[in-house]
Structures are given as structure tokens and as C-alpha cells.
């Protein structure tokens, strides 16, 4: 699904009005009708009471137009105006004129007005039509907008936001000071980036997209660099299996990781790779933990590597053995449980410099790039996939928070790699500038080891023949969906990273009638 920016939506509206001759008030009327219909469908009592909060822009006009329709249905409605009404847009003023024909007088919102507060508290539905997608400045804490947002959020009624919850930045999903927390958002023409990422993905509630009369050819011509990646994308990412194939036909990967105290991470990555279709999985670990990995791994093939006897971490002497093993593999997963040390940093950097093979870099493999990020630039013509969470990403960049989409895109384009920025609504950014937003997953994934499972899945898909972007974004979807199934049966509290792996078979059965080729 395409995710648009505020600028793209403004341009689409402009083209419809200026180039196709569609009156702007007609677009507003369609929007108002959809808002009213959504509210009427949600009413828990009839005829019910609705409070409508309106700003001075076109978003407020949508709310006023919806109020007129409530009156026609016998719903008791009060309209509260917020902000400088001298800045009303022409269409909003026209909606006010039309509302006046129904003998309804909008009220200036006063956060200290007891009568207004009592009505809002008793309202079954509260409409948030304060700001549209154009908001880009922080909402001052002492402003009437802040008071109105607080009032909306404190209301016991169902909250419906028009286009996007007021206070959410449309292009980033971040909160601009404070924001409305909606139960439902009625948006128009296309979803916005802020509906799918950041706090916007949480504050928007259930999002429904409605047509307001923008011509289809204009919508289809819109190029969106940010999109969601769903089940159909994941289905395409799973390579078909040859009916007469052997284990060598289904990918060979090498996983390098583990250290004393971190024996679970490499095992989880290897197990996930096997359970997502990989034909052969080799696992290189420090020699002191090799017996543990050998006992755990039934299907993967662990082997020992030279280590620092004092730290239990790999040392630089492992380089030659790793490169030799990698020569017969299709991809390398580097980092799960690897640990941090000067030797680890040296080893990781040397591997990245030397190997031509695709590399999936995770955990301490990513941490080793701190201060050595130029190594990625030298691999621009090779496949490198990084899978950091925000903390690991911050160690190799200046990223703090806020615009995760922009930060991920800029990093991938600057360094010629694929970045999987893990977290709520994990992002997959490519060197071309596209960003895919994942929509699966839950809080049960926020446990140590879940990222190692993801590394194994991505590595497996890549080795089997998926494109790097397919492997990355498709792997994220599969991982999240397996996590959702695990949470359904075990709850997010009780589920473990191993449960994600155990639910992978159900995911494959859900999205794929396992197709074989001759």
C-alpha cells in the first residue's frame, strides 16, 4: 500500500482542482460525508450526542460539514471552534454558512467552560478536525489547541480523527508536542506515512481510506517511495522449490557468532534459517562453546573457531577459516552473540573488506562498524544488509529519534546498503531510496533473541534466491507474523524467540500453497 507525504496530497488536490476543474468545496463535501458516516456507524446510542472540534483550516471545514449531516439524522451536535478564526479558509467559511441554515451556532472552545465540558464528557462521539496533514510545528503547551487535545483525550466517547490525529506529523508519525489519541481515523485518497510509523501508527487507531473524487489517473501517477509490505510481498519473497531439488539447491549459509555467555543467539539464528527453508546451515562459534552448540543443533552444522581464551570471544586467527568456509556458501550472517572487543572489531572489518558474498550484519557485527562506517561505502557494489534496533543504529550514526523513515532512507542511500531498522513498524530501506514499512509483530517480540531469529530468516531467504530487498522486508513480515501467531496462543508475556520459530510453519501454510517448479 502506498504511503504519501503531506506535500504529495496537497499537490494531488491542486491538480484535481486546477487541472481537472473539480471544485474544492466538492472535495470537502465528500470528505465530510465520509466522516459523518463513520461516526453514525459508530454511535452506541441513538440519536446520540456528538462533539465536533474544528480548526480554521480545511480539516475544520470537513468537521463542520460532518456536523451538518449529524443534524439531518437527528443527532444532537455541538461544534467547538479552536484557534484564530480570522484565518479560516474560504471553503471552511462556506461550510459555516451552510451550517447556519440549520440554526446551529458554533462555539469558541473554552477549556474552562463547565457547560462545554459537561457536553463533551457526555458525548458518544468526539470528532477531531483541528489540524490536517499540513501541521509541521510543535503545539504550544499553553495554546487553545493543547487544551482542546487534552479535552478530546479525556473524553470517554469514541474519538474519530479527520485525515490524521491532530498533533501527529504526517510525514514522520512523530508527536508535535501533544496529539489526539483516536479510536478511528478517517483519511482520504491514500494513507499517509504518519498513519503507519512512529506514534502515529498507535494514535491513529483503525484507519479507513475513502475516495473524495480525486481522478484515478492522478492517484495512479503518484510515485510513493514509502509503502507497506504485506502478505503478498512476503509471498513473492519466498522462492519456489524444485520438485527434484537437493539440499544444495536451497541455499547454503554461514553464520558466525556466539561467545561465552551468549550461546543462544547463534543457535536461534541457525534454527530460524533451517525452519525457513535453507538447505544447509553452517555455524562457526568460539571453540569453548562449540560443544554446547553441537549438542543443541541437530540440523545445523556447528564447527569450532579460534578464540581468545580469556574472553571466550573469537579472535583474528579465525579469519582464514571463516573465509574458507564462506567460499562454498551463498551468504554470511555475521554478529549474533559475537560480543565486543578490539579483536572482534578487527575481524568483522576484515571480513567485510575481503568477501564478495552477501553479508547480513546483526548485533555486535553492527556495533563493530562504530568508527569504521566507511567500510560500508567500499561494499556499495556488494550486498550488505544491516539489522539494527534504534540503539545499535544510534551507535553508528547520529540518529536519536523522530524521523525514523528519513534516517533509514538517508543511511541506506548514503552507504549503498539495505537497512532493516527494527522496532515497532520495522523499516526496510534500500539504496534506491524506497522504504518498506512492516505491519506485523507485537510487544512479545521485544525479547532478547528475537533479532537473532530475524537474522536467520533473512539469511535463509537470501541464500535461497530472493532479492536482497525481498529477503529483508519479506523476512521481517514472516518474523512478525509468526510472532503474532505465537502471541495469539501464548500471549506476548509468555512467548519466547523459540516460539517464533515454532510458528513459522503455520505462517508458510497461511500465505503460500507451497509451489513447486519442475
XYZ file of C-alpha atoms in Angstrom:
518
model
C 0.000 0.000 0.000
C 1.282 3.448 -0.927
C 2.059 5.858 1.900
C 2.001 9.524 0.918
C 3.551 12.712 2.225
C 1.639 15.881 3.059
C 3.185 17.606 0.031
C 2.017 14.843 -2.280
C -1.546 15.129 -1.027
C -1.546 18.907 -1.433
C -0.283 18.517 -4.995
C -2.898 15.879 -5.776
C -5.658 18.185 -4.524
C -4.171 21.059 -6.532
C -4.145 19.036 -9.744
C -7.715 17.870 -9.244
C -8.891 21.445 -8.689
C -6.691 23.391 -11.132
C -6.235 20.866 -13.940
C -9.484 18.872 -13.796
C -11.827 21.635 -12.687
C -13.187 19.854 -9.627
C -14.492 22.478 -7.143
C -12.587 22.313 -3.859
C -15.832 22.566 -1.896
C -16.999 19.405 -3.651
C -13.938 17.526 -2.353
C -14.666 18.857 1.130
C -18.294 17.769 0.963
C -17.260 14.233 0.050
C -14.799 14.184 2.961
C -17.446 15.471 5.370
C -19.883 12.772 4.260
C -17.361 10.000 4.966
C -16.610 11.414 8.418
C -20.295 11.592 9.263
C -20.965 8.063 8.003
C -18.097 6.684 10.083
C -19.433 8.411 13.189
C -23.028 7.325 12.612
C -21.864 3.715 12.185
C -20.010 4.000 15.498
C -22.801 5.531 17.581
C -23.609 3.286 20.524
C -26.877 5.100 21.309
C -29.465 6.759 19.092
C -29.849 9.559 18.315
C -26.761 10.225 20.422
C -24.557 13.238 21.055
C -21.523 14.324 19.016
C -18.919 16.962 19.856
C -17.010 18.332 16.869
C -13.707 20.171 17.360
C -12.795 22.311 14.345
C -9.713 24.313 13.454
C -9.616 27.166 10.961
C -8.193 25.152 8.042
C -9.834 22.773 5.607
C -9.705 20.000 8.193
C -12.058 22.119 10.299
C -14.280 22.563 7.252
C -14.550 18.776 6.949
C -15.713 18.663 10.573
C -18.272 21.429 10.097
C -19.637 19.695 7.003
C -19.950 16.467 9.005
C -21.840 18.337 11.760
C -24.465 19.409 9.239
C -25.094 15.779 8.355
C -25.445 14.802 12.011
C -28.232 17.364 12.359
C -30.069 15.835 9.401
C -30.009 12.486 11.203
C -31.398 13.932 14.408
C -28.126 13.670 16.299
C -27.513 16.337 18.917
C -24.298 18.068 17.893
C -22.222 20.989 19.136
C -19.360 22.495 17.150
C -16.371 23.907 19.026
C -14.071 26.288 17.142
C -10.412 26.345 18.155
C -7.760 28.862 17.145
C -7.766 32.045 15.103
C -10.994 32.048 13.106
C -9.821 35.064 11.084
C -7.555 32.561 9.267
C -10.383 30.356 8.080
C -10.029 29.056 4.537
C -12.724 30.047 2.017
C -14.192 26.531 1.957
C -14.366 26.407 5.742
C -16.220 29.738 5.772
C -18.634 28.312 3.189
C -19.256 25.269 5.401
C -20.048 27.611 8.309
C -22.566 29.472 6.137
C -24.245 26.183 5.242
C -24.310 25.119 8.870
C -26.015 28.387 9.847
C -29.049 27.391 7.749
C -29.684 24.667 10.323
C -29.796 27.183 13.189
C -26.630 25.836 14.773
C -24.156 28.376 16.124
C -20.585 27.147 16.512
C -18.961 27.969 19.862
C -15.469 29.181 20.582
C -13.905 26.427 22.669
C -13.110 27.417 26.237
C -11.319 24.822 28.302
C -12.728 26.372 31.491
C -16.363 26.410 30.370
C -18.271 23.961 32.586
C -21.223 23.634 30.196
C -18.966 22.745 27.280
C -17.019 20.311 29.437
C -20.214 18.577 30.546
C -21.439 18.112 26.964
C -18.088 16.809 25.758
C -17.956 14.367 28.662
C -21.427 13.099 27.755
C -20.754 12.851 24.003
C -20.881 9.404 22.429
C -18.615 10.545 19.585
C -15.911 13.234 19.543
C -14.719 14.422 16.139
C -11.151 15.704 15.925
C -10.988 18.135 12.986
C -8.385 20.520 14.403
C -5.463 20.009 12.035
C -4.959 18.176 8.780
C -1.804 16.694 7.328
C -0.105 20.076 6.969
C 0.874 20.515 10.631
C 4.656 20.740 10.975
C 5.198 22.884 14.081
C 5.105 21.997 17.749
C 1.824 22.694 19.515
C 2.489 25.178 22.315
C 1.528 23.729 25.710
C -0.360 26.889 26.700
C -2.305 27.183 23.417
C -6.042 26.572 22.956
C -5.091 23.683 20.651
C -3.279 21.949 23.517
C -6.306 22.443 25.774
C -8.613 21.063 23.105
C -6.418 17.998 22.518
C -6.314 17.307 26.245
C -10.097 17.625 26.406
C -10.566 15.220 23.485
C -8.216 12.662 25.014
C -10.028 12.831 28.348
C -13.426 12.259 26.773
C -14.997 8.834 27.406
C -16.609 8.882 23.949
C -15.187 7.288 20.815
C -12.727 9.631 19.105
C -12.686 9.901 15.312
C -9.893 11.939 13.739
C -10.280 13.568 10.342
C -7.418 12.666 7.979
C -4.812 12.225 10.742
C -4.903 12.677 14.533
C -4.211 16.309 15.363
C -0.666 16.732 16.628
C 0.781 13.849 14.572
C 3.232 14.878 11.854
C 2.011 13.332 8.603
C 5.460 12.606 7.155
C 7.079 11.069 10.233
C 4.393 9.874 12.638
C 6.021 11.781 15.492
C 4.089 13.770 18.084
C 4.372 17.539 17.723
C 4.133 18.453 21.385
C 0.939 16.526 22.064
C -1.561 14.645 19.944
C -5.054 13.237 19.833
C -5.279 9.519 20.516
C -8.015 8.373 18.126
C -10.083 5.220 18.137
C -10.513 5.619 14.414
C -9.060 7.817 11.683
C -10.989 8.609 8.517
C -8.491 9.592 5.860
C -8.881 10.461 2.198
C -7.497 9.215 -1.126
C -4.461 7.415 0.357
C -2.840 6.541 3.667
C -0.151 8.876 4.958
C 3.276 7.876 6.254
C 2.296 9.109 9.709
C -0.539 6.577 9.876
C 1.914 3.692 9.626
C 5.026 4.689 11.565
C 6.050 6.220 14.888
C 3.430 7.189 17.443
C 1.082 7.926 14.581
C 0.695 4.198 13.993
C -0.595 3.877 17.554
C -2.546 7.135 17.888
C -4.431 6.698 14.587
C -6.423 3.698 15.790
C -8.278 1.929 12.980
C -7.534 3.746 9.718
C -10.019 3.717 6.828
C -9.282 5.260 3.424
C -12.068 6.972 1.466
C -12.428 8.331 -2.048
C -13.378 12.006 -2.253
C -13.360 12.335 -6.040
C -9.693 12.628 -7.000
C -9.417 11.134 -10.527
C -7.913 7.646 -10.589
C -5.261 8.506 -13.161
C -3.903 11.242 -10.894
C -3.733 8.829 -7.981
C -2.013 6.159 -10.067
C 0.585 8.636 -11.335
C 1.693 9.414 -7.794
C 5.097 7.850 -7.068
C 5.489 6.910 -3.408
C 8.901 5.922 -2.094
C 7.344 4.676 1.160
C 4.964 1.730 1.123
C 3.789 -1.053 3.384
C 4.987 -4.600 2.758
C 2.251 -7.135 3.460
C 1.471 -10.802 2.950
C 1.562 -10.579 -0.852
C 5.057 -9.097 -0.703
C 6.213 -11.871 1.647
C 4.664 -14.491 -0.623
C 6.723 -13.208 -3.536
C 9.852 -13.250 -1.381
C 9.628 -16.997 -0.774
C 11.485 -18.781 -3.588
C 9.708 -21.697 -5.223
C 11.187 -25.117 -4.541
C 12.193 -27.570 -7.268
C 10.323 -30.840 -7.016
C 13.534 -32.788 -7.633
C 15.792 -30.353 -5.756
C 18.502 -31.400 -3.325
C 19.844 -29.583 -0.273
C 22.378 -27.678 -2.333
C 19.611 -26.161 -4.429
C 18.016 -24.441 -1.464
C 20.837 -22.251 -0.281
C 23.888 -22.576 1.921
C 24.596 -20.034 4.626
C 27.363 -19.497 7.118
C 26.508 -17.993 10.490
C 29.356 -16.578 12.581
C 28.594 -15.630 16.164
C 28.463 -16.662 19.771
C 30.736 -16.131 22.753
C 30.946 -17.346 26.322
C 27.643 -16.374 27.953
C 25.916 -15.905 24.594
C 25.283 -19.393 23.266
C 21.603 -18.887 22.468
C 21.957 -16.253 19.767
C 23.803 -18.311 17.120
C 21.585 -21.314 17.787
C 18.405 -19.251 17.300
C 19.701 -17.778 14.045
C 20.637 -21.224 12.722
C 17.337 -22.792 13.758
C 15.332 -19.982 12.145
C 17.307 -20.361 8.903
C 16.540 -24.081 8.764
C 12.858 -23.596 9.563
C 12.509 -21.036 6.765
C 13.741 -23.334 4.015
C 17.535 -23.134 3.840
C 19.214 -26.313 2.589
C 22.489 -26.162 4.519
C 23.399 -24.080 7.548
C 26.952 -23.908 8.875
C 27.592 -22.325 12.246
C 31.018 -21.066 13.283
C 31.456 -20.377 17.025
C 34.311 -19.981 19.534
C 35.808 -23.376 20.336
C 34.905 -23.200 24.049
C 31.158 -23.042 23.284
C 31.275 -25.440 20.340
C 30.237 -28.481 22.468
C 27.155 -26.568 23.620
C 26.170 -25.596 20.087
C 26.850 -29.115 18.807
C 24.502 -30.529 21.447
C 21.752 -28.018 20.595
C 21.961 -28.123 16.811
C 20.519 -31.226 15.187
C 20.024 -29.862 11.666
C 22.664 -27.110 11.516
C 26.377 -27.934 11.420
C 28.432 -26.141 14.085
C 32.227 -26.027 13.947
C 34.844 -24.518 16.306
C 36.884 -21.395 15.611
C 39.940 -19.905 17.365
C 39.105 -17.707 20.336
C 40.673 -15.507 22.973
C 40.894 -17.910 25.939
C 40.380 -15.136 28.469
C 37.269 -13.558 26.946
C 35.683 -16.528 25.195
C 35.263 -14.419 22.035
C 36.558 -15.069 18.539
C 39.956 -13.645 17.659
C 41.521 -12.579 14.395
C 43.015 -16.032 13.807
C 39.530 -17.195 12.839
C 39.581 -15.067 9.681
C 41.170 -17.631 7.356
C 38.854 -20.451 8.434
C 35.786 -18.241 8.098
C 36.711 -17.148 4.575
C 37.441 -20.736 3.553
C 34.035 -21.934 4.755
C 32.337 -18.933 3.208
C 33.741 -19.805 -0.199
C 31.195 -22.608 -0.548
C 28.237 -20.637 0.855
C 25.722 -18.251 -0.670
C 25.526 -15.769 2.211
C 27.081 -14.870 5.556
C 25.195 -13.905 8.723
C 27.668 -12.148 10.996
C 27.078 -10.977 14.549
C 24.567 -12.925 16.692
C 26.089 -13.175 20.189
C 29.517 -12.227 18.862
C 30.413 -9.874 21.714
C 32.547 -6.734 21.677
C 36.333 -6.487 21.689
C 39.098 -4.933 19.594
C 39.685 -8.355 18.054
C 36.007 -8.682 17.108
C 36.062 -5.237 15.509
C 39.175 -6.135 13.519
C 37.694 -9.483 12.455
C 34.385 -8.014 11.309
C 36.020 -5.203 9.388
C 38.423 -7.567 7.614
C 35.634 -9.912 6.595
C 33.598 -7.041 5.193
C 36.565 -5.740 3.243
C 37.506 -9.091 1.747
C 34.385 -11.087 0.989
C 32.321 -10.587 -2.139
C 29.489 -12.668 -0.702
C 26.255 -11.129 0.584
C 26.522 -10.288 4.279
C 23.728 -9.909 6.830
C 25.186 -7.896 9.684
C 23.467 -8.054 13.068
C 24.022 -7.168 16.738
C 27.735 -6.928 17.595
C 28.596 -7.199 13.927
C 26.882 -3.813 13.562
C 28.497 -2.427 16.721
C 31.909 -3.222 15.195
C 31.202 -0.622 12.494
C 31.260 2.237 15.009
C 34.101 4.421 13.817
C 34.538 2.283 10.685
C 31.413 3.133 8.722
C 33.495 3.841 5.600
C 33.792 0.074 5.127
C 30.170 0.033 4.009
C 30.921 2.562 1.290
C 33.556 0.221 -0.128
C 30.896 -2.501 -0.398
C 28.442 -0.460 -2.464
C 28.609 -2.963 -5.340
C 28.088 -5.914 -2.958
C 25.052 -6.937 -0.914
C 25.127 -5.803 2.705
C 22.056 -5.974 4.928
C 22.175 -4.372 8.383
C 19.534 -5.219 11.003
C 19.986 -2.757 13.913
C 17.487 -1.672 16.529
C 17.432 2.044 17.326
C 20.206 1.772 19.929
C 22.595 -0.014 17.579
C 21.673 2.398 14.801
C 22.498 5.331 17.064
C 25.978 3.894 17.729
C 26.917 4.082 14.065
C 25.014 7.286 13.217
C 23.819 10.470 14.901
C 20.248 9.203 14.977
C 18.296 9.984 18.145
C 14.562 9.679 17.449
C 11.774 11.273 15.459
C 12.013 10.726 11.715
C 12.939 7.034 11.513
C 11.830 6.824 7.874
C 14.051 9.700 6.791
C 17.027 8.474 8.829
C 16.756 4.932 7.467
C 16.399 6.123 3.880
C 19.335 8.526 4.128
C 21.610 5.869 5.641
C 20.789 3.235 3.025
C 21.295 5.670 0.147
C 24.471 7.160 1.587
C 26.191 3.839 2.222
C 24.727 1.706 -0.557
C 23.298 -0.934 1.778
C 19.928 -2.301 2.860
C 18.932 -1.170 6.330
C 16.394 -3.080 8.412
C 15.644 -0.685 11.269
C 13.960 -2.880 13.869
C 11.266 -1.723 16.253
C 7.553 -1.044 16.195
C 6.768 -0.990 12.470
C 10.204 -2.183 11.353
C 11.507 -0.351 8.274
C 13.439 -1.775 5.312
C 15.301 0.946 3.417
C 17.173 0.339 0.161
C 19.909 2.269 -1.702
C 17.305 3.363 -4.265
C 15.515 5.418 -1.609
C 12.490 3.176 -1.164
C 11.296 2.352 2.349
C 9.018 -0.582 3.155
C 7.029 -0.464 6.388
C 6.184 -3.731 8.135
C 2.746 -4.138 9.667
C 3.136 -7.408 11.599
C 4.529 -8.033 15.072
C 3.713 -7.295 18.692
C 5.357 -6.466 22.013
C 6.194 -10.143 22.590
C 8.980 -9.732 20.035
C 10.708 -7.288 22.367
C 12.820 -10.001 23.990
C 16.456 -10.954 23.678
C 16.894 -13.442 20.843
C 14.074 -12.245 18.586
C 16.534 -10.325 16.431
C 18.687 -13.438 16.018
C 15.639 -15.280 14.684
C 15.068 -12.491 12.173
C 18.698 -12.677 11.022
C 18.292 -16.375 10.358
C 15.111 -15.891 8.329
C 16.557 -13.089 6.178
C 19.759 -15.061 5.559
C 17.767 -18.133 4.566
C 15.565 -16.296 2.053
C 18.569 -14.541 0.547
C 20.507 -17.795 0.143
C 17.501 -19.448 -1.491
C 17.391 -16.817 -4.208
C 15.201 -13.966 -3.023
C 16.391 -10.499 -3.967
C 18.075 -8.611 -1.105
C 15.049 -6.328 -0.599
C 12.650 -9.262 -0.805
C 14.696 -11.237 1.708
C 14.903 -8.306 4.114
C 11.324 -6.972 4.026
C 9.766 -10.393 3.408
C 11.760 -11.852 6.272
C 10.577 -9.083 8.577
C 6.947 -9.804 7.674
C 7.326 -13.567 8.213
C 9.071 -12.965 11.542
C 6.350 -10.592 12.729
C 3.505 -12.791 11.573
C 4.994 -15.823 13.344
C 5.271 -13.621 16.436
C 1.604 -12.666 16.114
C 0.565 -16.311 15.929
C 2.734 -17.098 18.943
C 1.150 -14.234 20.886
C -2.341 -15.452 19.981
C -1.701 -18.816 21.610
C 0.835 -17.941 24.305
C 0.356 -14.174 24.963
C 3.106 -11.594 24.404
C 4.151 -12.106 28.027
C 4.877 -15.816 27.799
C 6.075 -16.276 24.204
C 9.786 -16.755 23.536
C 12.009 -16.314 20.468
C 11.886 -20.093 20.004
C 8.107 -19.851 19.803
C 8.524 -17.540 16.807
C 10.475 -20.291 15.077
C 7.927 -22.949 16.019
C 5.142 -20.874 14.447
C 6.930 -20.363 11.118
C 5.310 -23.485 9.594
C 1.856 -22.011 10.192
C 2.914 -18.777 8.502
C 4.130 -20.601 5.405
C 0.890 -22.558 5.278
C -1.140 -19.344 5.625
C 0.428 -17.351 2.832
C 1.667 -19.985 0.449
C 0.263 -23.081 -1.166
C 3.805 -24.331 -1.306
C 4.509 -24.061 -5.013
C 6.990 -26.356 -6.649
C 8.641 -25.945 -10.022
C 9.974 -28.580 -12.387
